[in-house]
XYZ file of C-alpha atoms in Angstrom:
430
model
C -23.669 -14.562 26.107
C -21.767 -11.334 25.566
C -18.337 -11.421 27.140
C -15.459 -8.921 27.068
C -12.057 -9.965 25.791
C -9.704 -9.885 28.780
C -6.668 -10.678 26.660
C -6.356 -7.233 25.058
C -2.620 -6.701 24.928
C 0.060 -5.002 22.893
C 2.825 -6.983 21.211
C 6.274 -5.863 22.266
C 9.670 -6.800 20.816
C 12.201 -7.233 23.606
C 15.869 -8.126 23.130
C 16.823 -10.506 25.924
C 19.693 -12.912 26.465
C 21.014 -12.365 22.980
C 17.809 -12.992 21.083
C 14.539 -11.229 20.348
C 11.362 -12.143 22.172
C 7.831 -10.937 21.536
C 5.913 -10.442 24.763
C 2.417 -9.268 25.648
C 1.967 -6.076 27.655
C -1.361 -4.680 28.769
C -1.872 -1.085 27.619
C -1.566 0.236 31.156
C 1.691 -1.628 31.732
C 3.309 -0.663 28.435
C 5.332 2.118 30.055
C 7.040 -0.504 32.226
C 8.110 -2.641 29.259
C 11.392 -2.161 27.443
C 10.578 -2.537 23.762
C 13.104 -2.127 20.997
C 14.388 -3.859 17.895
C 17.383 -6.228 18.066
C 20.789 -4.511 17.603
C 21.293 -6.181 14.209
C 18.634 -7.923 12.165
C 19.847 -11.477 11.363
C 18.103 -11.320 7.990
C 20.196 -8.274 7.038
C 23.378 -10.060 8.138
C 22.459 -13.004 5.924
C 21.700 -10.630 3.038
C 25.099 -8.903 3.360
C 26.922 -12.234 3.567
C 24.972 -13.527 0.568
C 25.910 -10.471 -1.503
C 29.616 -10.730 -0.638
C 29.756 -14.460 -1.337
C 27.832 -14.038 -4.590
C 30.257 -11.382 -5.859
C 33.336 -13.469 -4.937
C 31.937 -16.593 -6.550
C 30.884 -14.535 -9.545
C 34.456 -13.334 -10.132
C 35.803 -16.869 -9.799
C 33.264 -18.559 -12.043
C 32.598 -15.853 -14.617
C 29.332 -14.698 -16.135
C 28.493 -17.583 -18.444
C 28.104 -20.295 -15.771
C 25.918 -17.967 -13.739
C 23.729 -16.864 -16.624
C 23.120 -20.410 -17.762
C 22.683 -21.399 -14.126
C 20.028 -18.715 -13.729
C 18.275 -20.049 -16.803
C 18.306 -23.547 -15.365
C 17.074 -22.287 -11.994
C 14.233 -20.426 -13.710
C 13.186 -23.595 -15.525
C 13.277 -25.504 -12.237
C 11.217 -22.826 -10.477
C 8.626 -22.664 -13.264
C 8.312 -26.444 -13.246
C 7.967 -26.532 -9.473
C 5.319 -23.807 -9.374
C 3.417 -25.533 -12.177
C 3.022 -28.788 -10.238
C 2.256 -27.216 -6.832
C -1.519 -26.901 -7.402
C -1.714 -30.602 -8.299
C 0.047 -31.498 -5.037
C -2.266 -29.433 -2.828
C -4.829 -32.239 -2.192
C -2.035 -34.677 -1.290
C -0.371 -32.269 1.154
C -3.542 -30.973 2.836
C -3.416 -33.683 5.500
C 0.054 -32.632 6.710
C 0.522 -30.189 9.617
C 1.217 -26.617 8.366
C 4.884 -26.577 9.448
C 5.624 -29.978 7.861
C 3.743 -28.987 4.718
C 5.851 -25.832 4.450
C 9.097 -27.798 4.839
C 8.088 -30.359 2.199
C 6.913 -27.774 -0.329
C 9.810 -25.352 0.096
C 12.403 -28.140 0.132
C 10.978 -29.623 -3.051
C 10.847 -26.240 -4.776
C 14.395 -25.341 -3.752
C 15.557 -28.798 -4.836
C 14.177 -28.308 -8.343
C 15.681 -24.829 -8.529
C 19.048 -26.187 -7.383
C 18.937 -29.037 -9.898
C 18.196 -26.681 -12.761
C 20.895 -24.256 -11.619
C 23.452 -27.058 -11.386
C 22.792 -28.314 -14.893
C 22.897 -24.811 -16.354
C 26.074 -23.870 -14.465
C 27.849 -27.012 -15.680
C 27.100 -26.111 -19.278
C 28.219 -22.543 -18.580
C 31.574 -23.646 -17.139
C 32.373 -25.568 -20.301
C 31.589 -22.452 -22.339
C 33.634 -20.238 -19.991
C 36.727 -22.449 -20.257
C 36.608 -22.007 -24.011
C 37.159 -18.247 -23.539
C 40.593 -18.813 -21.976
C 42.446 -16.358 -19.707
C 42.837 -13.457 -22.116
C 40.792 -10.297 -22.525
C 37.559 -12.192 -23.050
C 38.201 -14.226 -19.906
C 38.853 -11.078 -17.839
C 35.679 -9.461 -19.153
C 33.763 -12.618 -18.303
C 35.004 -12.464 -14.691
C 34.122 -8.768 -14.281
C 30.659 -9.442 -15.617
C 30.544 -12.440 -13.311
C 30.766 -10.136 -10.277
C 27.792 -8.111 -11.523
C 25.777 -11.195 -12.347
C 26.605 -12.631 -8.919
C 25.303 -9.499 -7.214
C 22.170 -9.648 -9.355
C 21.656 -13.270 -8.326
C 21.854 -12.284 -4.660
C 19.187 -9.631 -5.212
C 17.036 -12.180 -7.057
C 17.303 -14.600 -4.132
C 16.243 -11.851 -1.712
C 13.353 -10.945 -4.013
C 12.101 -14.526 -4.075
C 12.681 -14.840 -0.325
C 10.211 -12.034 0.293
C 7.482 -13.940 -1.547
C 8.306 -17.228 0.167
C 8.441 -15.733 3.672
C 5.132 -13.978 3.086
C 3.437 -17.380 2.674
C 5.406 -19.614 5.045
C 3.579 -20.326 8.344
C 6.476 -19.051 10.481
C 5.476 -15.802 12.250
C 8.831 -15.322 14.009
C 10.717 -15.467 10.708
C 8.167 -13.158 9.110
C 8.636 -10.622 11.923
C 12.401 -10.524 11.302
C 11.918 -10.288 7.545
C 9.376 -7.512 7.951
C 11.994 -5.388 9.735
C 14.819 -6.252 7.333
C 16.268 -3.212 5.563
C 17.561 -5.421 2.733
C 14.209 -7.046 1.996
C 12.425 -3.712 2.296
C 14.773 -2.104 -0.261
C 14.290 -4.980 -2.691
C 10.534 -4.877 -2.107
C 10.501 -1.140 -2.865
C 12.313 -1.399 -6.214
C 11.048 -4.703 -7.601
C 7.438 -5.763 -8.104
C 6.376 -8.493 -5.682
C 6.661 -12.066 -7.021
C 2.925 -12.468 -7.495
C 3.107 -15.878 -9.172
C 5.245 -17.241 -6.332
C 2.843 -15.870 -3.720
C -0.188 -17.339 -5.495
C 1.334 -20.776 -6.086
C 2.724 -21.150 -2.576
C -0.439 -19.772 -1.029
C -2.531 -22.470 -2.699
C -0.513 -25.157 -0.919
C 0.702 -23.558 2.321
C -2.263 -21.406 3.351
C -5.472 -23.267 4.192
C -7.024 -20.509 6.326
C -9.334 -19.256 3.567
C -8.400 -15.666 4.463
C -7.423 -13.328 1.626
C -3.876 -12.113 1.151
C -4.034 -8.483 2.263
C -0.568 -7.848 0.802
C 1.509 -9.304 -2.003
C 5.044 -9.853 -0.763
C 6.090 -8.475 2.601
C 3.374 -7.228 4.906
C 3.382 -3.483 5.509
C 5.133 -2.469 8.710
C 2.549 -1.823 11.441
C 1.979 1.785 12.450
C 3.487 2.981 15.751
C 1.858 1.647 18.907
C -1.340 3.346 20.003
C -3.413 2.956 23.162
C -6.470 0.729 23.226
C -9.695 1.740 24.954
C -10.326 0.070 28.284
C -12.431 -3.067 28.491
C -15.103 -0.983 30.227
C -15.323 1.498 27.340
C -15.310 -1.298 24.763
C -17.953 -3.131 26.769
C -20.303 -0.142 26.686
C -19.869 0.165 22.917
C -20.410 -3.550 22.449
C -23.476 -3.705 24.667
C -25.337 -1.254 22.442
C -24.355 -2.931 19.166
C -24.362 -6.607 20.190
C -28.036 -7.348 19.353
C -27.274 -6.474 15.710
C -24.295 -8.851 15.412
C -25.118 -12.473 14.528
C -23.190 -15.684 14.001
C -23.206 -16.947 10.402
C -22.650 -20.590 9.443
C -21.973 -21.734 5.880
C -22.054 -25.390 4.783
C -20.079 -26.415 1.735
C -16.685 -27.594 0.512
C -16.981 -30.595 2.899
C -16.867 -28.370 5.971
C -18.818 -25.812 7.981
C -17.442 -22.283 7.960
C -18.186 -19.987 10.893
C -18.049 -16.219 10.834
C -19.767 -13.039 11.938
C -22.419 -10.863 10.319
C -24.313 -7.723 11.266
C -27.598 -6.162 10.220
C -27.327 -3.220 7.795
C -30.944 -2.946 6.630
C -34.211 -4.708 7.375
C -33.557 -8.350 6.458
C -30.020 -7.702 5.164
C -26.694 -8.573 6.772
C -23.034 -8.075 5.854
C -20.241 -10.624 6.239
C -17.042 -11.553 4.387
C -17.093 -13.332 1.035
C -14.554 -15.892 2.254
C -17.001 -16.962 4.992
C -19.621 -18.070 2.447
C -17.313 -18.993 -0.466
C -18.413 -22.302 -1.989
C -21.360 -22.591 0.403
C -24.439 -24.651 -0.481
C -26.447 -23.258 2.436
C -26.038 -20.313 4.817
C -27.781 -19.718 8.137
C -27.617 -16.920 10.693
C -28.191 -17.540 14.371
C -30.096 -15.166 16.634
C -31.433 -15.416 20.159
C -34.760 -16.353 18.566
C -33.294 -19.239 16.570
C -31.531 -20.032 13.303
C -32.705 -18.645 9.978
C -31.777 -19.435 6.401
C -29.924 -16.639 4.617
C -29.492 -16.055 0.900
C -26.295 -14.521 -0.503
C -27.577 -11.785 -2.826
C -24.210 -10.107 -3.461
C -20.738 -11.645 -3.253
C -17.677 -9.546 -4.104
C -14.625 -11.821 -4.178
C -12.298 -8.882 -4.860
C -13.230 -6.776 -1.855
C -14.100 -9.860 0.252
C -17.638 -8.800 1.082
C -20.986 -10.584 0.971
C -24.506 -9.313 1.598
C -27.056 -11.826 2.892
C -30.844 -11.636 2.740
C -32.648 -13.184 5.712
C -36.263 -12.032 5.735
C -37.053 -13.546 9.139
C -34.237 -11.827 11.010
C -35.512 -9.082 13.294
C -32.625 -7.134 14.817
C -31.578 -3.475 15.131
C -29.829 -1.926 12.148
C -26.255 -0.674 12.455
C -25.504 2.489 10.483
C -22.159 3.063 8.787
C -19.935 5.980 9.761
C -20.322 9.045 7.547
C -16.544 9.380 7.175
C -13.584 7.034 7.302
C -12.087 6.726 10.805
C -8.594 8.112 11.380
C -5.668 7.203 13.606
C -6.616 7.256 17.265
C -10.338 6.638 16.779
C -11.380 4.038 19.331
C -14.108 1.445 19.303
C -14.708 -2.269 19.602
C -14.920 -5.299 17.356
C -17.818 -7.663 18.017
C -17.610 -11.204 16.727
C -17.732 -14.928 17.334
C -14.074 -16.049 17.551
C -13.701 -19.751 16.895
C -17.455 -19.995 16.410
C -17.927 -19.508 20.163
C -19.675 -16.858 22.241
C -20.196 -13.297 21.066
C -17.087 -11.421 22.186
C -16.271 -7.725 22.418
C -12.646 -6.664 21.919
C -11.155 -3.175 22.345
C -9.871 -1.737 19.065
C -8.168 1.439 17.873
C -7.423 2.692 14.366
C -3.646 2.714 13.893
C -3.657 3.984 10.299
C -5.476 3.716 6.964
C -4.112 3.077 3.476
C -4.599 1.319 0.156
C -3.240 -2.243 0.200
C -2.541 -4.339 -2.896
C -3.138 -8.020 -2.286
C -5.024 -10.944 -3.798
C -8.724 -11.631 -4.108
C -10.468 -14.316 -2.055
C -9.604 -17.025 -4.592
C -5.942 -16.002 -4.628
C -5.949 -15.679 -8.409
C -6.166 -11.933 -9.068
C -4.398 -8.830 -7.818
C -6.727 -6.343 -6.092
C -6.390 -3.062 -4.211
C -8.478 -2.388 -1.120
C -8.859 0.629 1.149
C -8.252 -0.770 4.633
C -8.028 0.207 8.270
C -5.104 -1.150 10.259
C -6.543 -1.872 13.688
C -4.892 -2.510 17.022
C -7.194 -5.440 17.654
C -6.875 -9.184 17.928
C -8.525 -10.989 15.026
C -8.911 -14.776 14.926
C -10.924 -17.198 12.758
C -14.611 -16.628 13.423
C -14.161 -12.851 13.674
C -14.421 -12.489 9.890
C -17.243 -10.082 9.098
C -17.185 -8.438 12.527
C -18.153 -4.770 12.647
C -15.637 -2.290 14.024
C -18.061 -0.145 16.022
C -17.059 3.406 16.941
C -17.931 5.297 20.124
C -21.000 6.862 18.508
C -22.387 3.418 17.633
C -21.723 3.588 13.895
C -19.709 1.002 11.954
C -16.247 2.262 11.027
C -15.143 -0.849 9.131
C -15.682 -4.559 8.460
C -13.019 -6.892 9.847
C -11.714 -9.276 7.182
C -8.149 -10.379 7.976
C -5.472 -10.714 10.610
C -1.792 -9.827 10.434
C 0.509 -12.732 9.599
C 3.322 -11.321 11.740
C 1.683 -9.494 14.652
C -1.293 -11.066 16.448
C -2.208 -7.669 17.923
C -2.981 -6.268 14.441
C -6.117 -6.833 12.387
C -7.430 -5.365 9.141
C -10.863 -3.975 8.286
C -12.431 -2.769 5.055
C -13.086 0.964 5.098
C -16.783 1.926 5.301
C -17.106 3.868 2.034
C -16.462 0.904 -0.262
C -18.733 -1.323 1.851
C -21.625 1.161 1.755
C -21.538 1.209 -2.054
C -22.081 -2.547 -2.223
C -24.723 -2.551 0.509
C -26.720 0.115 -1.343
C -26.482 -2.028 -4.469
C -27.633 -5.187 -2.651
C -30.568 -3.906 -0.598
C -33.743 -4.893 -2.422
C -32.240 -8.006 -4.031
C -33.660 -11.378 -3.002
C -32.376 -13.856 -5.599
C -29.307 -15.989 -4.745
C -26.009 -15.420 -6.525
C -23.018 -17.780 -6.893
C -20.750 -17.707 -3.848
C -17.587 -18.574 -5.761
C -15.191 -21.511 -5.447
C -14.050 -23.210 -2.259
C -11.127 -21.384 -0.671
C -10.078 -23.977 1.951
């Protein structure tokens, strides 16, 4: 049964009673909401305090204890990241928040242990320099090394926060000037993101970004439920539920017909699958993955028995303000139409579906709610063409979703149409 999404809202940051709150406001009521950032970002306050303390301690301790401490911390971090993949099966049964606490506490503990051992050795070396010219030089260099350590901590924090299942913290970090500056001048800690993601993130969704998520574009109005409903009504017969069995679970997603007998969905929906079926009003039909792109996160399925209208792709990439609707099966439930608007488009550097390789995708940032089960949903424009393929949700703003731009999808579809032999679907990602 086709049903409209009545929860279409805009996320609003409101500063109340001394702390920030994120509230939902319907598009029509947005003018009545007072939305602004907190007066001072707590993350920036912590960053400033960290820098000051690091410089003071650096002058007092000198450069040698810090340099050797950094070496010890690096050894601890490398050791911790090396054992994380082996711990993933043991920690999978823990709730996400508890798993995050255990993993991050253990990693920080190893880093602290290594830093402590290195700093102790450094203090012995520093005392040997005495209080003369060499000692003074050591203290001046200590201030610089201390500041560098503070920047290093902020750099690592960006990678950790990007993977930790704590949306409120991620929202503050996303708006932090300090973390943004560090993120702009230093490459993201890819190895940290990959290692932590293997343990902390069991969603199976790809990392759209490495490091901090890009700040969402300014708010933009959504189409009404009535407009979205009209768009969805025309396209709904072409949008089918897809179920993939494998990796000791059943994955549920969305697919849509792009040619006679061919459907598009996300690669992470069918990753590791032994069998794939698509469900229509006429019944369930076996589907064969004939193209799986783990970099882009796209899969093309061949289902000869499926008889449904074909959805055409838009001739050009949508731009900011273009309205439409996403049509999917959130949570594996009923087919649902949600209002959506293009907020902006850009190239995003993230990780592939397996989380092992850096990739760059051309994506649409949508004002649209995306939840598990929506993966592979078409973003259908007013003229009935597909303007993008939904593949991920924002980690920090539930009102933001991401879709693959149509041009790169069309290239793969053209390559896949005519193929009938199965291809490997890749490793399990959950």
